Amino acid sequence: MKFTIVIHGGAGTILKEDMTSELEQAYTSALNDALEAGYSVLETGGSALDAVKTATIILEDNTLFNAGRGSVFTKKGLHEMDAAVMEGKSLLAGAVAGVRNIRNPIELAIEVMQHSNHVFLSGEGANDFAINRGIKVEPDEYFFSQFRYDQWKSIRDSDSYSLDHSQDKVEKLMKHRKFGTVGAVACDQTGTIAAATSTGGMTNKKYGRIGDTPVIGSGTYANNHTCAVSCTGHGEPFIRAVAAYDVSCLMEYKGYTVQQASEEVILKKLVELNGEGGLIAVDAQGTPAMVFNSAGMYRAFKSSDGSHEVAIYK
Ligand code: ASP
């Protein structure tokens, strides 16, 4: 039976002219590392859940991406992370929102799924659960990166004084928005699928803002009858569109292929809601889909039939 892993490292205004060849190389090799690690789990008969966990942890540990170690700064200069996981055979799911100092939020989401009797934990309570379960924590310094700090500083200032800025300046800032969330979906040798998504959210977020990532059905979803989906982009429209579940519904109720369903949601429904971003998906036959309406999306897939792609731009 065909097995497949698909990963993403976020979508947004990712343009070749803004990229150095060193940076492009760094992103490509980071994607490759995560892809190969996830693929070898599947190749050796491991589960879809283990494959998406392995790939997501590698991306969380890399400061190039806005998740785990590379998470963006909040308005208060902190890091608040969201993550979710779902398994398509059992329809079990686990999610955390607004957690701090957790080295690998995806590990905590899996722990919630398997050991909490709940689906969704947030904030301090989720952190308490992490400590009880022996999940790895790190000091604030671990999450510091100069690049994210500089990014935050420029947006922080403009946000505080947004009324004093010209539309032009605001538009420029918005235009260069990048969403560096990470995610993985996989179909294993038994035809079971799983999805994982992890993020630091949006730079300069405040009031405990939570995006689509940890909301089951919006940013993350998996069902063996249809597909596994992990989204990235401007979270608010993805929540309103119930994006990940909508892909599944179009397959279940309308008989769409995973590619058709993904295009319908990302290229039509989200565009109408002004929702910038994309998604990766895989069906239970191992067919991958990678669709986005932004300038670029860090993405890659590898299937046991030999098909393989690592790409950044449109
Ligand atoms: N979707 C994430 C959020 O809104 C951001 C991202 O995909 O980078 O929190």
Short mmCIF file of C-alpha atoms and ligand atoms in Angstrom, two decimals, residues 66 82 179-181 199 201-202 209 211-213 231-236, ligand 1:
data_model
loop_
_atom_site.label_atom_id
_atom_site.label_comp_id
_atom_site.label_asym_id
_atom_site.label_seq_id
_atom_site.Cartn_x
_atom_site.Cartn_y
_atom_site.Cartn_z
CA ASN A 66 7.64 30.01 13.45
CA ASP A 82 -0.33 26.50 19.73
CA PHE A 179 3.38 32.74 8.23
CA GLY A 180 6.00 30.23 9.33
CA THR A 181 3.79 27.66 11.03
CA THR A 199 2.90 27.48 15.53
CA GLY A 201 1.00 32.28 15.97
CA MET A 202 1.26 35.79 14.58
CA ARG A 209 -5.08 35.52 20.59
CA GLY A 211 -5.32 31.15 15.54
CA ASP A 212 -6.60 28.22 13.52
CA THR A 213 -3.69 25.86 14.21
CA CYS A 231 -3.21 24.54 7.30
CA THR A 232 -1.06 27.65 7.43
CA GLY A 233 -1.88 31.30 6.87
CA HIS A 234 -3.93 34.07 8.38
CA GLY A 235 -5.69 32.10 11.11
CA GLU A 236 -8.89 34.11 11.51
N1 ASP B 1 -2.18 30.02 11.03
C1 ASP B 1 -1.31 30.54 12.03
C2 ASP B 1 -2.10 31.43 12.95
O1 ASP B 1 -2.94 32.17 12.49
C3 ASP B 1 -0.17 31.30 11.49
C4 ASP B 1 0.63 30.58 10.44
O2 ASP B 1 0.11 29.74 9.72
O3 ASP B 1 1.84 30.88 10.31
O4 ASP B 1 -1.81 31.44 14.13
#
